[in-house]
mmCIF file of C-alpha atoms in Angstrom:
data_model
loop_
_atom_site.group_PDB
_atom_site.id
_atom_site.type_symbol
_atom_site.label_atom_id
_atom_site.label_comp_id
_atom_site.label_asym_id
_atom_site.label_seq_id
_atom_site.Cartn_x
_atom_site.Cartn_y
_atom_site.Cartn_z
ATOM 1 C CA UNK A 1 1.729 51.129 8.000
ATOM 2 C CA UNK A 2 -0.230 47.896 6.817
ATOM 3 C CA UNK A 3 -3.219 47.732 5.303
ATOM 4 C CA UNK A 4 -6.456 46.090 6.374
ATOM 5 C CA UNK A 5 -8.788 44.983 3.846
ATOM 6 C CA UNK A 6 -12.766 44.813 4.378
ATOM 7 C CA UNK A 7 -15.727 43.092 2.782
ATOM 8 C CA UNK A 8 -18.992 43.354 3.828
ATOM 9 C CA UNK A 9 -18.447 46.574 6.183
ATOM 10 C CA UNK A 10 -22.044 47.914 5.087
ATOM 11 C CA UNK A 11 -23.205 44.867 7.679
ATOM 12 C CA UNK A 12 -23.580 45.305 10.819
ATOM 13 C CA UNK A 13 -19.682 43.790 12.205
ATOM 14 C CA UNK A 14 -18.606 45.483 9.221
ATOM 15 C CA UNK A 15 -19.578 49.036 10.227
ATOM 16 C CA UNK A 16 -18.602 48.650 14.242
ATOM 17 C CA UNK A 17 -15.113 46.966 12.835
ATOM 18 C CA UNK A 18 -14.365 49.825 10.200
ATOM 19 C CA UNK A 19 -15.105 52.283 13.421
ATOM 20 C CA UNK A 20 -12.738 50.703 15.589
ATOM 21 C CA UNK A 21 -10.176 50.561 13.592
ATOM 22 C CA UNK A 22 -10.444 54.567 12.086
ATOM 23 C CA UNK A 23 -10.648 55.308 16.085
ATOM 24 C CA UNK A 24 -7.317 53.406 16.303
ATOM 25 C CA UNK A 25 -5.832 55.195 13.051
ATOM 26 C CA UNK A 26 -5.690 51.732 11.292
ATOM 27 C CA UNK A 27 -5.210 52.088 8.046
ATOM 28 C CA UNK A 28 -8.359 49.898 6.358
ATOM 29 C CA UNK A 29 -9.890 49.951 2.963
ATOM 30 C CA UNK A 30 -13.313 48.415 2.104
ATOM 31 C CA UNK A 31 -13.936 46.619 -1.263
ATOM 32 C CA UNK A 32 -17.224 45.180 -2.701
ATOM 33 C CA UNK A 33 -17.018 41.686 -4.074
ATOM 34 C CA UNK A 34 -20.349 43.077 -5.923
ATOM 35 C CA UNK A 35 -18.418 44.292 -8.681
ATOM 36 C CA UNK A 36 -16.552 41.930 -11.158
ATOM 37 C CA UNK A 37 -13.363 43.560 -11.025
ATOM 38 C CA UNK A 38 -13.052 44.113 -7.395
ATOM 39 C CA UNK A 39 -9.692 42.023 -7.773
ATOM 40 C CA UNK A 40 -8.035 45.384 -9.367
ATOM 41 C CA UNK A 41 -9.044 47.372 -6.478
ATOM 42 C CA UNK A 42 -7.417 45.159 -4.050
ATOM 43 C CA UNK A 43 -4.167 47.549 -2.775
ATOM 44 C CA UNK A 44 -1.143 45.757 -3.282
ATOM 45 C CA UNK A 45 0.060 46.966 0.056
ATOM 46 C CA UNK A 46 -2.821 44.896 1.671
ATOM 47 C CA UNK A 47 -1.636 43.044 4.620
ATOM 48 C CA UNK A 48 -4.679 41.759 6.222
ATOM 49 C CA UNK A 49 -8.144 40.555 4.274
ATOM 50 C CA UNK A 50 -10.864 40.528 7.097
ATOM 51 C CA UNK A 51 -14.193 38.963 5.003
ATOM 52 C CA UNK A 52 -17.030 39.488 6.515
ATOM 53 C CA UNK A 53 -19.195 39.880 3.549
ATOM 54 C CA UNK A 54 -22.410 36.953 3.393
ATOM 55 C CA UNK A 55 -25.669 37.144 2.915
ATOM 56 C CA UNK A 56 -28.504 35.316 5.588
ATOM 57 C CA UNK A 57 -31.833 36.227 4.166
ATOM 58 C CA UNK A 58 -34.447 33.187 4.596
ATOM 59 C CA UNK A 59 -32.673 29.993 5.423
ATOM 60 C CA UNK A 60 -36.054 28.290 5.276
ATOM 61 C CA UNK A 61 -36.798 30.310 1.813
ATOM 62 C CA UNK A 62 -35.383 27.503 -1.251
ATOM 63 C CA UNK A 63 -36.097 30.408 -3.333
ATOM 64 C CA UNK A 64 -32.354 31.779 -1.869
ATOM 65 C CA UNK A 65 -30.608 28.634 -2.012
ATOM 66 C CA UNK A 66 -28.699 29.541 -4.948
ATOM 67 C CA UNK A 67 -27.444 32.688 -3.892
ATOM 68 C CA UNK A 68 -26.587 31.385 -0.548
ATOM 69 C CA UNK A 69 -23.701 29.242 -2.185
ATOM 70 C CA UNK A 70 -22.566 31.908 -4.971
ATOM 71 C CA UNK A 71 -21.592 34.304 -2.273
ATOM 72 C CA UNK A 72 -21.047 32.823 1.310
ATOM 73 C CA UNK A 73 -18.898 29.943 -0.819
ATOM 74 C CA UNK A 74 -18.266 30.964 -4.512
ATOM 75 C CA UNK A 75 -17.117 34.179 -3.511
ATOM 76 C CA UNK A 76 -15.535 32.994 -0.539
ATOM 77 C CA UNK A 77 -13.201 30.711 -2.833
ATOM 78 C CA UNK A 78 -12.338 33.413 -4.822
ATOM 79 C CA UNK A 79 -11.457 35.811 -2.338
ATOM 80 C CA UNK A 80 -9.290 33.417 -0.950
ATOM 81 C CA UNK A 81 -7.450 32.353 -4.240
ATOM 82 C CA UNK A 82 -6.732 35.668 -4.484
ATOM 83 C CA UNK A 83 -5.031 35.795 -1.446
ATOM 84 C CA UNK A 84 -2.995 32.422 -1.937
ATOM 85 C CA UNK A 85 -1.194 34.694 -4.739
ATOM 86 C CA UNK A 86 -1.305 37.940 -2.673
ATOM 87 C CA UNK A 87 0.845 39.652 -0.614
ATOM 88 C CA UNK A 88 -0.962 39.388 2.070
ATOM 89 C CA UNK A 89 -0.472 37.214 4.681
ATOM 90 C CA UNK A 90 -3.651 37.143 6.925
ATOM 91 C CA UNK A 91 -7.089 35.981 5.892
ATOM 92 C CA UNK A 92 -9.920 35.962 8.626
ATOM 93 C CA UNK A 93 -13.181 34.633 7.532
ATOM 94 C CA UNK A 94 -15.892 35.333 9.808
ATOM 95 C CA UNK A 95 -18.346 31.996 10.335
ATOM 96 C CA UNK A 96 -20.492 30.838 13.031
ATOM 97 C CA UNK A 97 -21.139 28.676 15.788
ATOM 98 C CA UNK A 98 -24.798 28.052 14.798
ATOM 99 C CA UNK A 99 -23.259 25.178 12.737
ATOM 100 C CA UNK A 100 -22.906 23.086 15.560
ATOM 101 C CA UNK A 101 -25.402 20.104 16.129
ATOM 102 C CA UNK A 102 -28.063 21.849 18.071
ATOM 103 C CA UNK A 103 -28.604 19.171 20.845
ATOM 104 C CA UNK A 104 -24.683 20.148 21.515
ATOM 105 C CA UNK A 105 -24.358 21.555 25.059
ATOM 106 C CA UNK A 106 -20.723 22.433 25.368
ATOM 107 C CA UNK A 107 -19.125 23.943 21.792
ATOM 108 C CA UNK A 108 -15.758 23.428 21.075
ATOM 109 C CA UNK A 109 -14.446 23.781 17.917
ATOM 110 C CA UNK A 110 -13.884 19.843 17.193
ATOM 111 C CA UNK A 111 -17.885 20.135 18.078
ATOM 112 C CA UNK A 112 -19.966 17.970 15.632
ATOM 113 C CA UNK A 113 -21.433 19.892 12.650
ATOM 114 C CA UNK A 114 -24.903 19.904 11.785
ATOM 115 C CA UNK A 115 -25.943 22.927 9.101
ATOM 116 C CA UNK A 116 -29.498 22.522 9.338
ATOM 117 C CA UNK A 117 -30.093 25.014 6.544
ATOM 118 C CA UNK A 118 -28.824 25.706 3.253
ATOM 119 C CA UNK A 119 -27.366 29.209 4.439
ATOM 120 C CA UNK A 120 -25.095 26.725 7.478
ATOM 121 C CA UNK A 121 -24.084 24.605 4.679
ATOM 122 C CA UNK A 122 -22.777 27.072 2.269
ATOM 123 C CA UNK A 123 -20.755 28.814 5.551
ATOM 124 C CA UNK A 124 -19.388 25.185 6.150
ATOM 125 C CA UNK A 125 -18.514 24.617 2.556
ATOM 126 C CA UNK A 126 -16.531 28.085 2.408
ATOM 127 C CA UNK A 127 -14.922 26.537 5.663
ATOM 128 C CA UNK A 128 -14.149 23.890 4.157
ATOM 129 C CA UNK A 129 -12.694 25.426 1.203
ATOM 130 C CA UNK A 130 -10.570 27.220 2.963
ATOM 131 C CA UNK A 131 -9.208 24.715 5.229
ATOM 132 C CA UNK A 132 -8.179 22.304 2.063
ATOM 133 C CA UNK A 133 -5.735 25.089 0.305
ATOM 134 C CA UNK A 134 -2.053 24.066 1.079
ATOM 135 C CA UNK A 135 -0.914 27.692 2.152
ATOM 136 C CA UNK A 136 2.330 29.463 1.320
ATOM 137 C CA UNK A 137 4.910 29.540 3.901
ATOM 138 C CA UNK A 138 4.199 33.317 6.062
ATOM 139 C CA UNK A 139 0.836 32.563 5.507
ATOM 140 C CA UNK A 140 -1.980 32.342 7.943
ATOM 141 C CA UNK A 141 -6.076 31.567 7.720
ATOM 142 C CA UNK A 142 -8.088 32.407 10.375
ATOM 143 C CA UNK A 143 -11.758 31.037 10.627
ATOM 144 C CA UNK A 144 -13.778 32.715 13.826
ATOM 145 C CA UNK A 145 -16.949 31.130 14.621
ATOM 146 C CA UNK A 146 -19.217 33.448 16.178
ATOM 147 C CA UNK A 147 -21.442 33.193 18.602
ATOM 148 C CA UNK A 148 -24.652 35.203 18.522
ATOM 149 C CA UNK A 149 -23.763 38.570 18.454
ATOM 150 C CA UNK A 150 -25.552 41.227 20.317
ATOM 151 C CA UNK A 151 -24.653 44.978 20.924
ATOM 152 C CA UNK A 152 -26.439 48.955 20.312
ATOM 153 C CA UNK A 153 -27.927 49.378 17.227
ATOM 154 C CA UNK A 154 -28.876 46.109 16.423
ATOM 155 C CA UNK A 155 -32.129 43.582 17.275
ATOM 156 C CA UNK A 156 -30.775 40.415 18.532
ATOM 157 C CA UNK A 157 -32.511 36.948 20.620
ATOM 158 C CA UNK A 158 -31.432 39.346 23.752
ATOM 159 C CA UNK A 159 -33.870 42.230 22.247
ATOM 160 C CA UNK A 160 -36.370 39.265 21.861
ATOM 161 C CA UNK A 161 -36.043 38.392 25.379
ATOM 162 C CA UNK A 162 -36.328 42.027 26.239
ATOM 163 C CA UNK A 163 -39.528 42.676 24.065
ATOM 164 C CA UNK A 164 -41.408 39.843 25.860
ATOM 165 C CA UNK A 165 -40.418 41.220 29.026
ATOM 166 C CA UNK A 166 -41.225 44.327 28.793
ATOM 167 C CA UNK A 167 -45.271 43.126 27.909
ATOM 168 C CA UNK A 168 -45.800 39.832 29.738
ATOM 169 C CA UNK A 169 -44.423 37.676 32.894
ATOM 170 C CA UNK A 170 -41.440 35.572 32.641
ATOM 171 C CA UNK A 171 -43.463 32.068 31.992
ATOM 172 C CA UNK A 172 -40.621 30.051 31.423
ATOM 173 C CA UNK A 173 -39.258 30.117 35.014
ATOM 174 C CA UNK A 174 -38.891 26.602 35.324
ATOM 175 C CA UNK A 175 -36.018 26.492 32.701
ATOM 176 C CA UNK A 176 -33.085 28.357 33.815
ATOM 177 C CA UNK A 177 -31.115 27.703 31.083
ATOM 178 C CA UNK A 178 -27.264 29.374 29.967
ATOM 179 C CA UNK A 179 -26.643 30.493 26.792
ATOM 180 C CA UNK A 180 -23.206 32.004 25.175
ATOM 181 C CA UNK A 181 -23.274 34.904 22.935
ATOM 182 C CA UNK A 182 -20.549 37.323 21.963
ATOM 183 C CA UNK A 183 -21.316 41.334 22.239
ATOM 184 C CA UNK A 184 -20.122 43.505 19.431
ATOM 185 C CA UNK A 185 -17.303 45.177 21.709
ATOM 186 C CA UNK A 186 -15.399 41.759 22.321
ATOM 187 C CA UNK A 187 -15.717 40.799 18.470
ATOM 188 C CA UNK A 188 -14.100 43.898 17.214
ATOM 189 C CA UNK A 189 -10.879 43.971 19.725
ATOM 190 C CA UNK A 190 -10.442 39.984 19.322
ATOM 191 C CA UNK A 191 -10.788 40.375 15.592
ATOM 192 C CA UNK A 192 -8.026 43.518 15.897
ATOM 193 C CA UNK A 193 -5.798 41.486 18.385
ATOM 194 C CA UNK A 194 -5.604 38.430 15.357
ATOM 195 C CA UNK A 195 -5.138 41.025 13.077
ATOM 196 C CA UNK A 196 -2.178 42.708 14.816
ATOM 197 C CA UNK A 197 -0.587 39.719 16.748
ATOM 198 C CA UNK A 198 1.304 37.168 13.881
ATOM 199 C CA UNK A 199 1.729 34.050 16.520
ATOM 200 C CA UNK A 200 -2.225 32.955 15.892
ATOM 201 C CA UNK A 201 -1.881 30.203 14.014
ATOM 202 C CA UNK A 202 -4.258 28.960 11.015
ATOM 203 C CA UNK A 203 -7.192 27.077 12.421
ATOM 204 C CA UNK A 204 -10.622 27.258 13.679
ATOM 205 C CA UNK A 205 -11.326 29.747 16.285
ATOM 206 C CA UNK A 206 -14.588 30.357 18.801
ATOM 207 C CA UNK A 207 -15.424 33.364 19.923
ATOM 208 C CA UNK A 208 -17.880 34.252 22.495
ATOM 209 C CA UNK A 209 -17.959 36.262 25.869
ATOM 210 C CA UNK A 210 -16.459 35.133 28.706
ATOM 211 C CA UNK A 211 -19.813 33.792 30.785
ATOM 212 C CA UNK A 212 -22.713 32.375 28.836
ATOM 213 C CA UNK A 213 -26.165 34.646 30.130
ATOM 214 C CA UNK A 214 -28.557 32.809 32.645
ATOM 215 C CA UNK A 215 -31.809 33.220 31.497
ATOM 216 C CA UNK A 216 -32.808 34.259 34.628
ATOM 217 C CA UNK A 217 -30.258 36.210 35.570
ATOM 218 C CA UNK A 218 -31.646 38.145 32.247
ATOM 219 C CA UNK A 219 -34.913 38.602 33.072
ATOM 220 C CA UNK A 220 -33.837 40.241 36.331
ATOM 221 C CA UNK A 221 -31.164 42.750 34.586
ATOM 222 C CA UNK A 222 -34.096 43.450 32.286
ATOM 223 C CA UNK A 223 -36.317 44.418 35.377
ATOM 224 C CA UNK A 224 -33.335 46.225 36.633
ATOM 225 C CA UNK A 225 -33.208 48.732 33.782
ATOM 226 C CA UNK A 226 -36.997 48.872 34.210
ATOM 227 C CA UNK A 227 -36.707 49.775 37.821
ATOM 228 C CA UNK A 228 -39.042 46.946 38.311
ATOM 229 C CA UNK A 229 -39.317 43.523 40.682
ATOM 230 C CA UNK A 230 -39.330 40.890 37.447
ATOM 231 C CA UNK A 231 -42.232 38.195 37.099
ATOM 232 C CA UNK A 232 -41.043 34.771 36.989
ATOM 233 C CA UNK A 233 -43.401 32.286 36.614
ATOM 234 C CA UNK A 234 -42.818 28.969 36.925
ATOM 235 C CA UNK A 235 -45.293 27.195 34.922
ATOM 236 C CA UNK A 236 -44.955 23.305 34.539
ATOM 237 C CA UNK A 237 -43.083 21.820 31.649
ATOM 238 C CA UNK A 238 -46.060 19.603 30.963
ATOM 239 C CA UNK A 239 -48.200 22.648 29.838
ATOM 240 C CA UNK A 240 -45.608 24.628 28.401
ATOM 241 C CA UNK A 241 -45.365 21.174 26.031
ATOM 242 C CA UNK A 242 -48.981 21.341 25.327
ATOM 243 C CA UNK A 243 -48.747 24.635 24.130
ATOM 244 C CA UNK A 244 -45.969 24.331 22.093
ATOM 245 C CA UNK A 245 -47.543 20.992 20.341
ATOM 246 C CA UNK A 246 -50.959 23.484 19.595
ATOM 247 C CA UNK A 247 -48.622 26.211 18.285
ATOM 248 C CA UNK A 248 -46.930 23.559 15.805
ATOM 249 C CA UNK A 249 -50.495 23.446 14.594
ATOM 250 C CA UNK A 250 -51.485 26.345 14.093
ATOM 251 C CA UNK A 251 -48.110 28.158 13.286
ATOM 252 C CA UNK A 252 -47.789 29.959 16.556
ATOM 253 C CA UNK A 253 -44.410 31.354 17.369
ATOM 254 C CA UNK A 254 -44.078 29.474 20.427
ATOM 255 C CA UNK A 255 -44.133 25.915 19.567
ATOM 256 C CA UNK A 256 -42.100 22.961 20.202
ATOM 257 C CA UNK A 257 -38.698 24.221 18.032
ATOM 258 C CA UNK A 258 -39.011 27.608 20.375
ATOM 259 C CA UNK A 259 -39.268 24.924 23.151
ATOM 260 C CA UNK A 260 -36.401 23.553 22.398
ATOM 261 C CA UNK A 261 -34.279 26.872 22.431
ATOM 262 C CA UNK A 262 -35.710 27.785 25.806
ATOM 263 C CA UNK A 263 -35.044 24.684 27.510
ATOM 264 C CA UNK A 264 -31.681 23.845 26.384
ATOM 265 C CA UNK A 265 -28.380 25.016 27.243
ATOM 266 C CA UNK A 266 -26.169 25.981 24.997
ATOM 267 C CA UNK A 267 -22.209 26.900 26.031
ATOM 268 C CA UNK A 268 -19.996 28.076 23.487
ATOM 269 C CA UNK A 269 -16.130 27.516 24.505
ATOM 270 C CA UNK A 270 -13.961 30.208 23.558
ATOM 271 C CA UNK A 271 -10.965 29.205 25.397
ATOM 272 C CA UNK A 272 -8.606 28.594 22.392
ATOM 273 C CA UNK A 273 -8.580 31.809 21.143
ATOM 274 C CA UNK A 274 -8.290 33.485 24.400
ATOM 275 C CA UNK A 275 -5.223 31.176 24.819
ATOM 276 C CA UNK A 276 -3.426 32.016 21.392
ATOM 277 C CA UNK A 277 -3.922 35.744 22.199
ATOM 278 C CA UNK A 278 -2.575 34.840 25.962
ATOM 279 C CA UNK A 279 -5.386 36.598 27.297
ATOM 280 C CA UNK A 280 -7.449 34.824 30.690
ATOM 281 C CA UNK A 281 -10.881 36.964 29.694
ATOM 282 C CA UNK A 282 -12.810 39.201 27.211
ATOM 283 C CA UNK A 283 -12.030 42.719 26.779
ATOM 284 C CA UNK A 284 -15.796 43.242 28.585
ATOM 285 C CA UNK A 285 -17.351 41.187 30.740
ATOM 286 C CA UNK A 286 -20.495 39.364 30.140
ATOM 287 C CA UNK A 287 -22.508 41.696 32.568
ATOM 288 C CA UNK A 288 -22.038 45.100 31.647
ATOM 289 C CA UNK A 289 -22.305 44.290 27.722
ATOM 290 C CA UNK A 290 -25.329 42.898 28.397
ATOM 291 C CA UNK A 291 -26.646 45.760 30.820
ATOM 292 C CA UNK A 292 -25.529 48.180 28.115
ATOM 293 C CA UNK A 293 -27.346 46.762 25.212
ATOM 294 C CA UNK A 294 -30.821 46.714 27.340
ATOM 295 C CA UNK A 295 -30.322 50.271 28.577
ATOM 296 C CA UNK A 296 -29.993 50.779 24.336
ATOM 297 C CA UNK A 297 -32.441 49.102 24.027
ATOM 298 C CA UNK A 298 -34.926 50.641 26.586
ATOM 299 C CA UNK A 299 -33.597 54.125 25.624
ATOM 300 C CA UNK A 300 -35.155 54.187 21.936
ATOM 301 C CA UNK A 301 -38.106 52.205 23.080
ATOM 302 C CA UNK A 302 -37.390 49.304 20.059
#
């Protein structure tokens, strides 16, 4: 039986991937890139790296920046040297669509990149990196970029949604905006699927669920779990502007960059990978992930 190798499985992917494959009986091993010599506990039998291990803790913090680029790229690079000279043959690196030029409605992956922080940049670098190695014939690199991912047992911009909900009206009515985001149930099958099926080619991958969320159509799945009519307000764009100008101010969280992310679209095409796996959908559709995470979310009260 191949082996599947880990990093980062104390995150949050990395614990919902390391349970989906022990419920399959994969046989996976996790190793620490913490530790200098984590290059002699790599198995030899190790067919698949999966590395998931980075580190996102203020982007806006320069205190980080250094540590941003020793492990999302230094470590990155030396994960995947070691794989150039392994035996194994498949490396999946686990990136992001947040890379993307914000103002971008409709994300492909030949999308214009825009890392707007230095935690984006060293994920592009690493991307980079990898993309730049010549690789060995029987040899395959995978990069996924990730929409936003949301699921149980983790806080998400779906939980934020959900938290203002639960207190105050809908005010933002007048936008009814789509966005694309990727549940934690599609992430770990289409990550297994790559693993498993050899005919995905190196290259850069979205991945995302099938229909972006309306943000309307949330707010009334969130009053459905409440067993409530939901309060949408439509107030005008004008004051909603004012608002957010006052809040830039006086370092509200609702100012004009919150604006921005409200009133904007944002579609995240995941059509390429769905085609290399010949698959026309998911694994779970858009609505009951999302109808699942905010009966989580109501049920521990978060």
């Amino acid at each position: 039986m191949s082996l599947i190798v880990l990093t980062g499985t104390t995150g949050y992917i990395g614990q919902n991937l390391t349970k989906y494959f022990n419920s399959k009986s994969k046989k996976n091993k996790s190793i620490s890139l913490r530790f200098q010599n984590w290059h002699k506990m790599m198995p030899l039998e190790t067919e698949t790296i999966i590395h998931l291990a980075a580190i996102n803790l203020n982007p806006q913090d320069s205190a980080f920046d250094e540590e941003y680029f020793r492990v999302n790229t230094e470590l990155t690079s030396k994960l995947f040297r070691y794989f150039l000279n392994s035996n194994a043959k498949t490396f999946i690196f686990l990136s992001t669509t947040e890379l993307i030029d914000k103002h971008i409605y409709e994300v492909t992956e030949d999308a214009k990149v825009n890392p707007t922080n230095p935690f984006l940049q060293s994920k592009l670098d690493a991307e980079q990196f990898i993309l730049k190695q010549n690789l060995p014939e029987g040899k395959r690199a995978i990069i996924l970029r990730v929409a936003p991912v949301y699921g149980r047992e983790t806080k998400s911009t779906l939980h934020d949604t959900f938290s203002f909900c639960k207190r105050f009206p809908w005010f933002f009515g007048v936008f009814d905006t789509k966005q694309s985001f990727c549940n934690i149930d599609n992430l770990t099958e289409i990550i297994a699927q790559i693993a498993e099926n050899t005919s995905v080619s190196s290259g850069i991958y979205n991945v995302a669920d099938s229909d972006p969320i309306s943000s309307v159509q949330l707010v009334n799945w969130i009053a459905e779990v409440f067993d409530k009519k939901a309060k949408i307000i439509k107030v005008p764009k004008g004051i909603l502007n004012l608002f957010a100008k006052i809040g830039n101010m006086f370092n509200w969280e609702f100012n004009s960059k919150k604006l921005f992310e409200l009133s904007h679209s944002r579609i995240i095409v995941g059509n390429k990978i769905l085609a290399a796996l010949d698959k026309n959908k998911m694994p779970v559709d858009t609505e009951t992930a999302v109808l699942k995470t905010i009966e989580y979310y109501n049920s521990i009260k978060i």
